GROMACS .gro file of C-alpha atoms in nm:
model
  277
    1MET     CA    1   0.000   0.000   0.000
    2ALA     CA    2   0.133   0.344  -0.094
    3PRO     CA    3   0.209   0.576   0.199
    4THR     CA    4  -0.055   0.837   0.275
    5ALA     CA    5   0.049   1.188   0.175
    6PRO     CA    6   0.065   1.434   0.464
    7THR     CA    7  -0.241   1.655   0.498
    8GLN     CA    8  -0.175   2.008   0.378
    9ARG     CA    9  -0.285   2.266   0.629
   10PRO     CA   10  -0.488   2.566   0.510
   11THR     CA   11  -0.324   2.908   0.519
   12MET     CA   12  -0.449   3.185   0.747
   13ARG     CA   13  -0.367   3.542   0.640
   14HIS     CA   14  -0.316   3.829   0.885
   15SER     CA   15  -0.292   4.205   0.840
   16SER     CA   16  -0.291   4.512   1.064
   17ALA     CA   17  -0.441   4.734   0.794
   18PHE     CA   18  -0.717   4.830   1.038
   19LEU     CA   19  -0.459   5.057   1.207
   20ILE     CA   20  -0.374   5.255   0.893
   21PRO     CA   21  -0.520   5.609   0.919
   22PRO     CA   22  -0.754   5.715   0.639
   23SER     CA   23  -0.601   5.918   0.359
   24PRO     CA   24  -0.670   6.292   0.373
   25PRO     CA   25  -0.904   6.430   0.107
   26PRO     CA   26  -0.706   6.523  -0.205
   27SER     CA   27  -0.642   6.888  -0.284
   28SER     CA   28  -0.685   7.018  -0.636
   29SER     CA   29  -0.306   7.026  -0.679
   30SER     CA   30  -0.224   6.682  -0.540
   31PRO     CA   31  -0.275   6.339  -0.694
   32ALA     CA   32  -0.555   6.125  -0.562
   33PRO     CA   33  -0.444   5.895  -0.280
   34GLY     CA   34  -0.476   5.521  -0.298
   35PRO     CA   35  -0.780   5.348  -0.147
   36ASP     CA   36  -0.814   5.334   0.228
   37PRO     CA   37  -0.803   4.993   0.394
   38ASP     CA   38  -1.153   4.851   0.399
   39PRO     CA   39  -1.233   4.661   0.717
   40ASP     CA   40  -1.535   4.516   0.540
   41ASP     CA   41  -1.329   4.342   0.270
   42ASP     CA   42  -1.439   3.982   0.220
   43ASP     CA   43  -1.754   4.046   0.427
   44ALA     CA   44  -1.544   4.078   0.743
   45THR     CA   45  -1.711   4.179   1.068
   46VAL     CA   46  -1.492   4.391   1.297
   47ALA     CA   47  -1.583   4.422   1.664
   48LEU     CA   48  -1.411   4.628   1.933
   49VAL     CA   49  -1.374   4.535   2.300
   50VAL     CA   50  -1.252   4.794   2.553
   51LEU     CA   51  -1.100   4.672   2.880
   52ASN     CA   52  -1.023   4.870   3.195
   53GLN     CA   53  -0.686   5.017   3.095
   54PRO     CA   54  -0.595   5.355   2.940
   55LEU     CA   55  -0.706   5.390   2.578
   56PRO     CA   56  -0.434   5.377   2.312
   57ARG     CA   57  -0.396   5.675   2.081
   58PHE     CA   58  -0.571   5.497   1.792
   59ALA     CA   59  -0.891   5.414   1.986
   60PRO     CA   60  -1.110   5.666   1.794
   61LEU     CA   61  -0.992   5.519   1.462
   62LEU     CA   62  -1.076   5.162   1.559
   63TRP     CA   63  -1.408   5.272   1.710
   64SER     CA   64  -1.506   5.423   1.374
   65ARG     CA   65  -1.423   5.101   1.192
   66ALA     CA   66  -1.606   4.863   1.425
   67ALA     CA   67  -1.952   4.723   1.360
   68ALA     CA   68  -1.993   4.640   1.730
   69ARG     CA   69  -1.839   4.809   2.038
   70VAL     CA   70  -1.846   4.630   2.370
   71CYS     CA   71  -1.705   4.765   2.695
   72ALA     CA   72  -1.596   4.512   2.954
   73ASP     CA   73  -1.719   4.656   3.285
   74GLY     CA   74  -1.471   4.933   3.379
   75GLY     CA   75  -1.380   4.975   3.013
   76ALA     CA   76  -1.684   5.201   2.999
   77ASN     CA   77  -1.508   5.439   3.239
   78ARG     CA   78  -1.211   5.447   3.001
   79VAL     CA   79  -1.430   5.542   2.706
   80PHE     CA   80  -1.618   5.804   2.911
   81ASP     CA   81  -1.297   5.965   3.041
   82GLY     CA   82  -1.050   5.881   2.768
   83MET     CA   83  -1.224   5.960   2.440
   84PRO     CA   84  -1.260   6.333   2.518
   85ALA     CA   85  -0.891   6.339   2.617
   86LEU     CA   86  -0.795   6.183   2.281
   87LEU     CA   87  -1.012   6.436   2.093
   88PRO     CA   88  -0.924   6.765   2.267
   89GLY     CA   89  -1.058   6.983   1.988
   90GLN     CA   90  -1.413   6.856   2.033
   91ASP     CA   91  -1.678   6.923   2.295
   92PRO     CA   92  -1.647   6.653   2.565
   93ASP     CA   93  -2.024   6.604   2.598
   94GLU     CA   94  -2.061   6.560   2.223
   95VAL     CA   95  -1.775   6.309   2.223
   96ARG     CA   96  -1.938   6.108   2.501
   97THR     CA   97  -2.263   6.103   2.304
   98SER     CA   98  -2.093   6.004   1.978
   99TYR     CA   99  -1.870   5.737   2.129
  100LYS     CA  100  -2.143   5.533   2.294
  101PRO     CA  101  -2.079   5.161   2.346
  102ASP     CA  102  -2.340   4.919   2.216
  103VAL     CA  103  -2.301   4.696   2.522
  104ILE     CA  104  -2.144   4.710   2.868
  105LYS     CA  105  -2.088   4.356   2.991
  106GLY     CA  106  -1.922   4.203   3.295
  107ASP     CA  107  -1.960   4.159   3.667
  108MET     CA  108  -2.021   4.535   3.716
  109ASP     CA  109  -1.772   4.578   3.998
  110SER     CA  110  -1.567   4.847   3.819
  111VAL     CA  111  -1.796   5.066   3.607
  112ARG     CA  112  -1.888   5.386   3.791
  113PRO     CA  113  -2.263   5.424   3.859
  114GLU     CA  114  -2.283   5.761   3.683
  115VAL     CA  115  -2.108   5.620   3.375
  116LYS     CA  116  -2.341   5.321   3.360
  117GLU     CA  117  -2.643   5.551   3.397
  118HIS     CA  118  -2.513   5.791   3.130
  119TYR     CA  119  -2.472   5.520   2.868
  120SER     CA  120  -2.790   5.339   2.971
  121ASN     CA  121  -2.984   5.661   2.909
  122LEU     CA  122  -2.829   5.675   2.561
  123GLY     CA  123  -2.951   5.324   2.482
  124THR     CA  124  -2.646   5.113   2.568
  125ARG     CA  125  -2.738   4.759   2.666
  126ILE     CA  126  -2.620   4.667   3.016
  127VAL     CA  127  -2.549   4.296   3.067
  128ASP     CA  128  -2.477   4.211   3.432
  129GLU     CA  129  -2.300   3.877   3.471
  130SER     CA  130  -2.193   3.914   3.833
  131HIS     CA  131  -2.325   3.561   3.893
  132ASP     CA  132  -2.041   3.421   3.677
  133GLN     CA  133  -1.709   3.441   3.860
  134ASP     CA  134  -1.544   3.158   3.663
  135THR     CA  135  -1.470   3.355   3.346
  136THR     CA  136  -1.299   3.690   3.292
  137ASP     CA  137  -1.476   3.997   3.157
  138LEU     CA  138  -1.287   3.959   2.827
  139HIS     CA  139  -1.399   3.595   2.797
  140LYS     CA  140  -1.759   3.707   2.855
  141CYS     CA  141  -1.731   3.978   2.588
  142ILE     CA  142  -1.576   3.749   2.326
  143ALA     CA  143  -1.844   3.486   2.380
  144PHE     CA  144  -2.115   3.753   2.361
  145ILE     CA  145  -1.982   3.893   2.033
  146ALA     CA  146  -1.942   3.549   1.877
  147GLU     CA  147  -2.304   3.470   1.964
  148ASN     CA  148  -2.469   3.804   1.883
  149TYR     CA  149  -2.264   3.949   1.597
  150PRO     CA  150  -2.201   3.646   1.376
  151ALA     CA  151  -2.008   3.695   1.054
  152SER     CA  152  -2.078   3.473   0.755
  153ASN     CA  153  -1.825   3.240   0.915
  154LYS     CA  154  -1.589   3.268   1.211
  155SER     CA  155  -1.288   3.332   0.987
  156ASN     CA  156  -1.453   3.661   0.883
  157LEU     CA  157  -1.491   3.784   1.242
  158SER     CA  158  -1.209   4.000   1.382
  159ILE     CA  159  -1.223   4.121   1.742
  160LEU     CA  160  -0.985   4.402   1.838
  161VAL     CA  161  -0.921   4.435   2.213
  162LEU     CA  162  -0.800   4.760   2.370
  163GLY     CA  163  -0.647   4.759   2.717
  164ALA     CA  164  -0.552   4.390   2.718
  165LEU     CA  165  -0.180   4.457   2.765
  166GLY     CA  166  -0.025   4.651   3.051
  167GLY     CA  167  -0.139   4.670   3.410
  168ARG     CA  168  -0.143   4.358   3.626
  169PHE     CA  169   0.049   4.061   3.492
  170ASP     CA  170  -0.219   3.809   3.592
  171HIS     CA  171  -0.472   4.008   3.390
  172GLU     CA  172  -0.240   4.002   3.087
  173MET     CA  173  -0.197   3.626   3.115
  174ALA     CA  174  -0.574   3.576   3.150
  175ASN     CA  175  -0.624   3.781   2.832
  176ILE     CA  176  -0.367   3.572   2.645
  177ASN     CA  177  -0.546   3.261   2.771
  178VAL     CA  178  -0.864   3.387   2.600
  179LEU     CA  179  -0.679   3.369   2.266
  180HIS     CA  180  -0.629   2.996   2.328
  181LEU     CA  181  -0.992   2.950   2.435
  182PHE     CA  182  -1.123   3.094   2.105
  183PRO     CA  183  -0.864   2.978   1.848
  184SER     CA  184  -1.109   2.991   1.555
  185ILE     CA  185  -1.173   3.366   1.604
  186ASN     CA  186  -0.920   3.628   1.498
  187ILE     CA  187  -0.866   3.818   1.825
  188VAL     CA  188  -0.601   4.093   1.835
  189LEU     CA  189  -0.482   4.234   2.168
  190LEU     CA  190  -0.352   4.592   2.136
  191SER     CA  191  -0.164   4.851   2.337
  192ASP     CA  192   0.011   5.173   2.238
  193ASP     CA  193   0.334   4.977   2.202
  194CYS     CA  194   0.247   4.645   2.038
  195LEU     CA  195  -0.015   4.397   1.926
  196ILE     CA  196  -0.041   4.021   1.968
  197PHE     CA  197  -0.254   3.743   1.825
  198LEU     CA  198  -0.262   3.364   1.817
  199LEU     CA  199  -0.121   3.154   1.533
  200PRO     CA  200  -0.313   2.824   1.566
  201ARG     CA  201  -0.116   2.513   1.476
  202THR     CA  202  -0.407   2.396   1.260
  203HIS     CA  203  -0.296   2.644   0.990
  204THR     CA  204   0.012   2.783   0.827
  205HIS     CA  205   0.027   3.162   0.845
  206GLU     CA  206   0.102   3.459   0.620
  207ILE     CA  207   0.149   3.782   0.814
  208HIS     CA  208   0.141   4.090   0.591
  209ILE     CA  209   0.353   4.362   0.749
  210GLU     CA  210   0.214   4.716   0.736
  211ARG     CA  211   0.542   4.905   0.764
  212LEU     CA  212   0.368   5.240   0.802
  213ILE     CA  213   0.237   5.143   1.142
  214GLU     CA  214   0.420   4.835   1.272
  215GLY     CA  215   0.760   4.677   1.320
  216PRO     CA  216   1.041   4.618   1.301
  217HIS     CA  217   1.062   4.429   1.634
  218CYS     CA  218   0.864   4.108   1.663
  219GLY     CA  219   0.849   3.776   1.844
  220LEU     CA  220   0.709   3.423   1.828
  221ILE     CA  221   0.631   3.275   2.168
  222PRO     CA  222   0.512   2.921   2.249
  223ILE     CA  223   0.273   2.998   2.535
  224GLY     CA  224   0.080   2.692   2.649
  225MET     CA  225   0.293   2.417   2.499
  226PRO     CA  226   0.642   2.373   2.354
  227SER     CA  227   0.702   2.363   1.981
  228THR     CA  228   0.924   2.087   1.845
  229SER     CA  229   0.923   2.235   1.493
  230THR     CA  230   0.872   2.596   1.382
  231THR     CA  231   0.979   2.732   1.044
  232THR     CA  232   0.959   3.096   0.930
  233THR     CA  233   1.048   3.321   0.639
  234GLY     CA  234   1.070   3.700   0.625
  235LEU     CA  235   1.257   3.752   0.954
  236ARG     CA  236   1.616   3.856   1.017
  237TRP     CA  237   1.667   3.544   1.229
  238ASN     CA  238   1.444   3.282   1.070
  239LEU     CA  239   1.359   2.955   1.238
  240ASP     CA  240   1.425   2.634   1.044
  241ASN     CA  241   1.249   2.335   1.196
  242THR     CA  242   1.345   2.489   1.531
  243SER     CA  243   1.232   2.375   1.876
  244MET     CA  244   1.105   2.642   2.115
  245SER     CA  245   0.993   2.622   2.476
  246TYR     CA  246   1.008   2.805   2.806
  247GLY     CA  247   1.332   2.701   2.970
  248GLY     CA  248   1.486   2.689   2.621
  249LEU     CA  249   1.479   2.903   2.308
  250ILE     CA  250   1.198   3.147   2.235
  251SER     CA  251   1.208   3.398   1.949
  252THR     CA  252   1.203   3.748   2.098
  253SER     CA  253   1.354   4.077   1.973
  254ASN     CA  254   1.349   3.943   1.618
  255ILE     CA  255   1.324   4.184   1.322
  256VAL     CA  256   1.087   4.174   1.023
  257GLU     CA  257   1.290   4.201   0.702
  258GLU     CA  258   1.024   4.143   0.436
  259ASP     CA  259   0.670   4.259   0.372
  260LYS     CA  260   0.537   3.907   0.431
  261VAL     CA  261   0.629   3.674   0.715
  262THR     CA  262   0.534   3.307   0.698
  263VAL     CA  263   0.506   3.075   0.997
  264ALA     CA  264   0.445   2.700   1.019
  265SER     CA  265   0.456   2.525   1.355
  266ASP     CA  266   0.340   2.210   1.530
  267SER     CA  267   0.231   2.426   1.827
  268ASP     CA  268   0.006   2.724   1.885
  269LEU     CA  269   0.227   3.035   1.892
  270ILE     CA  270   0.175   3.396   1.997
  271TRP     CA  271   0.284   3.651   1.736
  272THR     CA  272   0.377   3.995   1.863
  273ILE     CA  273   0.501   4.302   1.675
  274SER     CA  274   0.585   4.654   1.786
  275LEU     CA  275   0.371   4.949   1.680
  276ARG     CA  276   0.527   5.265   1.547
  277LYS     CA  277   0.455   5.595   1.720
   0.00000   0.00000   0.00000
């Protein structure tokens, strides 16, 4: 009997084009700019989750591109306080009216009563899950979005999470754990300094580097399980069937050299890349 050919894994493509600012309107003396990145390409559904950490500078941009905006408990405070600070040329009351979350969800131990009342009066849905102490607020929000804002399929759903990095280390690790709990959903954790997302071992990966807004520093980290074989292209220090594990080698402080990075691994990996100021 002839040997069975190895199963070819499908390829998952990644891009941070959602962070590219829109092009300014052309003047009569300047050439027309190229098209802006379209978050709705391929019928994608983009959702935004705001956690209880300071908002990054690009929060208004991502808010404008999201079809659904969910605040995890005290994340509502961050929107209420932080959006006017990020938009100093606008009236704070108008900003708070314009940047209204669709949902505030969590155990309600952090959102200030006046903030909850303000958004409730504007029509925000308040979902109190204080009875559930076994899952984090981010876990609750991801599950809620997956159930209530379905894309045509899960590969077309992207959830961008603000405030997931920084602050308490146990919170950061819990947020990274959520990536492993929902491997079929494209979840991106963002801060002012970097972004991270999961590269499931069920796929090979093409990461398209948006040099205007990200890089050059990057890393591939085997959180959850060791990798006995990881191979990459497009990096200064590529991996070639390389083993990685905590207590051994992990790929940190690497550099992107090409516009496309490819990754194939026998383990789930975390991809991280720096964001340009």
